[in-house]
PDB file of N, CA, C and O in Angstrom, chain B, residues numbered from 101:
ATOM      1  N   MET B 101       0.825  -1.197   0.000  1.00  0.00           N
ATOM      2  CA  MET B 101       0.000   0.000   0.000  1.00  0.00           C
ATOM      3  C   MET B 101       0.867   1.258   0.000  1.00  0.00           C
ATOM      4  O   MET B 101       0.368   2.358  -0.238  1.00  0.00           O
ATOM      5  N   GLY B 102       2.150   1.098   0.263  1.00  0.00           N
ATOM      6  CA  GLY B 102       3.048   2.250   0.282  1.00  0.00           C
ATOM      7  C   GLY B 102       3.186   2.865  -1.102  1.00  0.00           C
ATOM      8  O   GLY B 102       3.483   4.052  -1.234  1.00  0.00           O
ATOM      9  N   ARG B 103       2.970   2.057  -2.134  1.00  0.00           N
ATOM     10  CA  ARG B 103       3.109   2.570  -3.503  1.00  0.00           C
ATOM     11  C   ARG B 103       2.033   3.607  -3.786  1.00  0.00           C
ATOM     12  O   ARG B 103       2.281   4.586  -4.491  1.00  0.00           O
ATOM     13  N   GLU B 104       0.843   3.399  -3.242  1.00  0.00           N
ATOM     14  CA  GLU B 104      -0.237   4.362  -3.470  1.00  0.00           C
ATOM     15  C   GLU B 104       0.126   5.708  -2.865  1.00  0.00           C
ATOM     16  O   GLU B 104      -0.162   6.755  -3.444  1.00  0.00           O
ATOM     17  N   VAL B 105       0.758   5.678  -1.697  1.00  0.00           N
ATOM     18  CA  VAL B 105       1.176   6.926  -1.057  1.00  0.00           C
ATOM     19  C   VAL B 105       2.218   7.611  -1.923  1.00  0.00           C
ATOM     20  O   VAL B 105       2.182   8.828  -2.108  1.00  0.00           O
ATOM     21  N   ASP B 106       3.155   6.819  -2.458  1.00  0.00           N
ATOM     22  CA  ASP B 106       4.180   7.389  -3.327  1.00  0.00           C
ATOM     23  C   ASP B 106       3.540   7.984  -4.580  1.00  0.00           C
ATOM     24  O   ASP B 106       3.944   9.048  -5.048  1.00  0.00           O
ATOM     25  N   LEU B 107       2.542   7.289  -5.116  1.00  0.00           N
ATOM     26  CA  LEU B 107       1.867   7.784  -6.313  1.00  0.00           C
ATOM     27  C   LEU B 107       1.179   9.107  -6.028  1.00  0.00           C
ATOM     28  O   LEU B 107       1.229  10.028  -6.844  1.00  0.00           O
ATOM     29  N   THR B 108       0.535   9.203  -4.868  1.00  0.00           N
ATOM     30  CA  THR B 108      -0.147  10.455  -4.534  1.00  0.00           C
ATOM     31  C   THR B 108       0.864  11.576  -4.392  1.00  0.00           C
ATOM     32  O   THR B 108       0.598  12.710  -4.788  1.00  0.00           O
ATOM     33  N   LYS B 109       2.019  11.266  -3.831  1.00  0.00           N
ATOM     34  CA  LYS B 109       3.070  12.286  -3.696  1.00  0.00           C
ATOM     35  C   LYS B 109       3.561  12.705  -5.072  1.00  0.00           C
ATOM     36  O   LYS B 109       3.771  13.891  -5.330  1.00  0.00           O
ATOM     37  N   ILE B 110       3.743  11.729  -5.955  1.00  0.00           N
ATOM     38  CA  ILE B 110       4.211  12.029  -7.313  1.00  0.00           C
ATOM     39  C   ILE B 110       3.175  12.883  -8.041  1.00  0.00           C
ATOM     40  O   ILE B 110       3.520  13.855  -8.713  1.00  0.00           O
ATOM     41  N   VAL B 111       1.911  12.510  -7.901  1.00  0.00           N
ATOM     42  CA  VAL B 111       0.842  13.256  -8.566  1.00  0.00           C
ATOM     43  C   VAL B 111       0.787  14.684  -8.043  1.00  0.00           C
ATOM     44  O   VAL B 111       0.619  15.629  -8.814  1.00  0.00           O
ATOM     45  N   SER B 112       0.929  14.838  -6.731  1.00  0.00           N
ATOM     46  CA  SER B 112       0.887  16.183  -6.151  1.00  0.00           C
ATOM     47  C   SER B 112       2.076  16.999  -6.636  1.00  0.00           C
ATOM     48  O   SER B 112       1.938  18.186  -6.931  1.00  0.00           O
ATOM     49  N   ASN B 113       3.240  16.370  -6.719  1.00  0.00           N
ATOM     50  CA  ASN B 113       4.428  17.073  -7.211  1.00  0.00           C
ATOM     51  C   ASN B 113       4.253  17.456  -8.678  1.00  0.00           C
ATOM     52  O   ASN B 113       4.627  18.555  -9.087  1.00  0.00           O
ATOM     53  N   LEU B 114       3.685  16.549  -9.465  1.00  0.00           N
ATOM     54  CA  LEU B 114       3.466  16.842 -10.883  1.00  0.00           C
ATOM     55  C   LEU B 114       2.471  17.981 -11.036  1.00  0.00           C
ATOM     56  O   LEU B 114       2.642  18.849 -11.891  1.00  0.00           O
ATOM     57  N   SER B 115       1.430  17.978 -10.208  1.00  0.00           N
ATOM     58  CA  SER B 115       0.433  19.041 -10.297  1.00  0.00           C
ATOM     59  C   SER B 115       1.061  20.382  -9.943  1.00  0.00           C
ATOM     60  O   SER B 115       0.692  21.414 -10.502  1.00  0.00           O
ATOM     61  N   LYS B 116       2.014  20.362  -9.012  1.00  0.00           N
ATOM     62  CA  LYS B 116       2.719  21.595  -8.656  1.00  0.00           C
ATOM     63  C   LYS B 116       3.538  22.091  -9.832  1.00  0.00           C
ATOM     64  O   LYS B 116       3.699  23.295 -10.027  1.00  0.00           O
ATOM     65  N   LEU B 117       4.059  21.148 -10.619  1.00  0.00           N
ATOM     66  CA  LEU B 117       4.880  21.516 -11.773  1.00  0.00           C
ATOM     67  C   LEU B 117       4.008  21.930 -12.956  1.00  0.00           C
ATOM     68  O   LEU B 117       4.511  22.420 -13.967  1.00  0.00           O
ATOM     69  N   GLY B 118       2.725  21.733 -12.823  1.00  0.00           N
ATOM     70  CA  GLY B 118       1.820  22.123 -13.903  1.00  0.00           C
ATOM     71  C   GLY B 118       1.477  20.965 -14.818  1.00  0.00           C
ATOM     72  O   GLY B 118       0.885  21.163 -15.879  1.00  0.00           O
ATOM     73  N   VAL B 119       1.841  19.766 -14.417  1.00  0.00           N
ATOM     74  CA  VAL B 119       1.525  18.595 -15.234  1.00  0.00           C
ATOM     75  C   VAL B 119       0.232  17.966 -14.731  1.00  0.00           C
ATOM     76  O   VAL B 119       0.107  17.627 -13.554  1.00  0.00           O
ATOM     77  N   LYS B 120      -0.719  17.817 -15.633  1.00  0.00           N
ATOM     78  CA  LYS B 120      -1.995  17.221 -15.236  1.00  0.00           C
ATOM     79  C   LYS B 120      -1.819  15.713 -15.099  1.00  0.00           C
ATOM     80  O   LYS B 120      -1.525  15.017 -16.071  1.00  0.00           O
ATOM     81  N   ALA B 121      -2.002  15.222 -13.879  1.00  0.00           N
ATOM     82  CA  ALA B 121      -1.866  13.786 -13.648  1.00  0.00           C
ATOM     83  C   ALA B 121      -2.894  13.354 -12.611  1.00  0.00           C
ATOM     84  O   ALA B 121      -3.155  14.079 -11.650  1.00  0.00           O
ATOM     85  N   THR B 122      -3.461  12.203 -12.800  1.00  0.00           N
ATOM     86  CA  THR B 122      -4.436  11.682 -11.854  1.00  0.00           C
ATOM     87  C   THR B 122      -4.025  10.287 -11.429  1.00  0.00           C
ATOM     88  O   THR B 122      -3.306   9.592 -12.148  1.00  0.00           O
ATOM     89  N   THR B 123      -4.486   9.883 -10.256  1.00  0.00           N
ATOM     90  CA  THR B 123      -4.126   8.564  -9.750  1.00  0.00           C
ATOM     91  C   THR B 123      -4.783   7.468 -10.585  1.00  0.00           C
ATOM     92  O   THR B 123      -4.396   6.303 -10.498  1.00  0.00           O
ATOM     93  N   THR B 124      -5.782   7.843 -11.399  1.00  0.00           N
ATOM     94  CA  THR B 124      -6.453   6.838 -12.214  1.00  0.00           C
ATOM     95  C   THR B 124      -5.591   6.446 -13.404  1.00  0.00           C
ATOM     96  O   THR B 124      -5.795   5.387 -13.997  1.00  0.00           O
ATOM     97  N   LYS B 125      -4.631   7.290 -13.757  1.00  0.00           N
ATOM     98  CA  LYS B 125      -3.747   6.959 -14.865  1.00  0.00           C
ATOM     99  C   LYS B 125      -2.836   5.808 -14.456  1.00  0.00           C
ATOM    100  O   LYS B 125      -2.484   5.649 -13.288  1.00  0.00           O
ATOM    101  N   SER B 126      -2.470   5.021 -15.444  1.00  0.00           N
ATOM    102  CA  SER B 126      -1.575   3.904 -15.169  1.00  0.00           C
ATOM    103  C   SER B 126      -0.180   4.415 -14.868  1.00  0.00           C
ATOM    104  O   SER B 126       0.174   5.535 -15.235  1.00  0.00           O
ATOM    105  N   ARG B 127       0.603   3.595 -14.203  1.00  0.00           N
ATOM    106  CA  ARG B 127       1.967   4.015 -13.858  1.00  0.00           C
ATOM    107  C   ARG B 127       2.795   4.244 -15.127  1.00  0.00           C
ATOM    108  O   ARG B 127       3.707   5.071 -15.143  1.00  0.00           O
ATOM    109  N   LEU B 128       2.466   3.503 -16.185  1.00  0.00           N
ATOM    110  CA  LEU B 128       3.184   3.696 -17.447  1.00  0.00           C
ATOM    111  C   LEU B 128       2.946   5.100 -17.974  1.00  0.00           C
ATOM    112  O   LEU B 128       3.874   5.756 -18.448  1.00  0.00           O
ATOM    113  N   GLU B 129       1.696   5.566 -17.892  1.00  0.00           N
ATOM    114  CA  GLU B 129       1.383   6.910 -18.374  1.00  0.00           C
ATOM    115  C   GLU B 129       2.102   7.938 -17.521  1.00  0.00           C
ATOM    116  O   GLU B 129       2.592   8.945 -18.031  1.00  0.00           O
ATOM    117  N   LEU B 130       2.165   7.682 -16.205  1.00  0.00           N
ATOM    118  CA  LEU B 130       2.874   8.606 -15.324  1.00  0.00           C
ATOM    119  C   LEU B 130       4.351   8.634 -15.675  1.00  0.00           C
ATOM    120  O   LEU B 130       4.968   9.699 -15.710  1.00  0.00           O
ATOM    121  N   LEU B 131       4.918   7.460 -15.934  1.00  0.00           N
ATOM    122  CA  LEU B 131       6.335   7.399 -16.296  1.00  0.00           C
ATOM    123  C   LEU B 131       6.578   8.123 -17.614  1.00  0.00           C
ATOM    124  O   LEU B 131       7.593   8.800 -17.784  1.00  0.00           O
ATOM    125  N   LYS B 132       5.639   7.975 -18.546  1.00  0.00           N
ATOM    126  CA  LYS B 132       5.778   8.659 -19.833  1.00  0.00           C
ATOM    127  C   LYS B 132       5.723  10.167 -19.625  1.00  0.00           C
ATOM    128  O   LYS B 132       6.419  10.921 -20.304  1.00  0.00           O
ATOM    129  N   ALA B 133       4.888  10.600 -18.680  1.00  0.00           N
ATOM    130  CA  ALA B 133       4.758  12.034 -18.418  1.00  0.00           C
ATOM    131  C   ALA B 133       6.008  12.570 -17.736  1.00  0.00           C
ATOM    132  O   ALA B 133       6.407  13.714 -17.955  1.00  0.00           O
ATOM    133  N   ILE B 134       6.625  11.726 -16.902  1.00  0.00           N
ATOM    134  CA  ILE B 134       7.815  12.161 -16.164  1.00  0.00           C
ATOM    135  C   ILE B 134       9.052  12.093 -17.050  1.00  0.00           C
ATOM    136  O   ILE B 134       9.799  13.065 -17.162  1.00  0.00           O
ATOM    137  N   ALA B 135       9.262  10.942 -17.677  1.00  0.00           N
ATOM    138  CA  ALA B 135      10.462  10.750 -18.489  1.00  0.00           C
ATOM    139  C   ALA B 135      10.340  11.501 -19.808  1.00  0.00           C
ATOM    140  O   ALA B 135       9.257  11.558 -20.391  1.00  0.00           O
ATOM    141  N   PRO B 136      11.441  12.077 -20.282  1.00  0.00           N
ATOM    142  CA  PRO B 136      11.433  12.762 -21.579  1.00  0.00           C
ATOM    143  C   PRO B 136      11.192  11.769 -22.702  1.00  0.00           C
ATOM    144  O   PRO B 136      11.868  10.743 -22.773  1.00  0.00           O
ATOM    145  N   PRO B 137      10.251  12.052 -23.570  1.00  0.00           N
ATOM    146  CA  PRO B 137       9.909  11.122 -24.665  1.00  0.00           C
ATOM    147  C   PRO B 137      11.056  10.975 -25.652  1.00  0.00           C
ATOM    148  O   PRO B 137      11.501  11.955 -26.250  1.00  0.00           O
ATOM    149  N   LYS B 138      11.531   9.748 -25.818  1.00  0.00           N
ATOM    150  CA  LYS B 138      12.613   9.497 -26.770  1.00  0.00           C
ATOM    151  C   LYS B 138      12.082   9.616 -28.194  1.00  0.00           C
ATOM    152  O   LYS B 138      12.805   9.996 -29.114  1.00  0.00           O
ATOM    153  N   GLN B 139      10.805   9.282 -28.354  1.00  0.00           N
ATOM    154  CA  GLN B 139      10.160   9.426 -29.652  1.00  0.00           C
ATOM    155  C   GLN B 139       8.728   9.903 -29.420  1.00  0.00           C
ATOM    156  O   GLN B 139       8.131   9.597 -28.388  1.00  0.00           O
ATOM    157  N   SER B 140       8.187  10.636 -30.357  1.00  0.00           N
ATOM    158  CA  SER B 140       6.844  11.179 -30.186  1.00  0.00           C
ATOM    159  C   SER B 140       5.848  10.032 -30.045  1.00  0.00           C
ATOM    160  O   SER B 140       5.727   9.202 -30.946  1.00  0.00           O
ATOM    161  N   PRO B 141       5.140   9.980 -28.928  1.00  0.00           N
ATOM    162  CA  PRO B 141       4.155   8.912 -28.698  1.00  0.00           C
ATOM    163  C   PRO B 141       2.964   9.059 -29.628  1.00  0.00           C
ATOM    164  O   PRO B 141       2.279  10.082 -29.615  1.00  0.00           O
ATOM    165  N   GLN B 142       2.719   8.038 -30.435  1.00  0.00           N
ATOM    166  CA  GLN B 142       1.606   8.096 -31.375  1.00  0.00           C
ATOM    167  C   GLN B 142       0.360   7.450 -30.785  1.00  0.00           C
ATOM    168  O   GLN B 142      -0.724   7.546 -31.361  1.00  0.00           O
ATOM    169  N   THR B 143       0.510   6.788 -29.632  1.00  0.00           N
ATOM    170  CA  THR B 143      -0.629   6.105 -29.027  1.00  0.00           C
ATOM    171  C   THR B 143      -1.192   6.951 -27.901  1.00  0.00           C
ATOM    172  O   THR B 143      -1.051   6.621 -26.724  1.00  0.00           O
ATOM    173  N   GLN B 144      -1.836   8.051 -28.282  1.00  0.00           N
ATOM    174  CA  GLN B 144      -2.479   8.911 -27.284  1.00  0.00           C
ATOM    175  C   GLN B 144      -3.963   8.926 -27.549  1.00  0.00           C
ATOM    176  O   GLN B 144      -4.403   9.409 -28.592  1.00  0.00           O
ATOM    177  N   ASN B 145      -4.753   8.398 -26.611  1.00  0.00           N
ATOM    178  CA  ASN B 145      -6.201   8.352 -26.792  1.00  0.00           C
ATOM    179  C   ASN B 145      -6.858   9.492 -26.066  1.00  0.00           C
ATOM    180  O   ASN B 145      -8.081   9.624 -26.101  1.00  0.00           O
TER     181      ASN B 145
END
């Protein structure tokens, strides 16, 4: 359950940076939002 707390902290930090992120997003999406895209993601729904 500690991961959920970490996720909430990450989401709050991202929101402070101006990045829209919600806990409902998958961790992969969060990682994509955090990490610089090596290639333009074409799979955005």
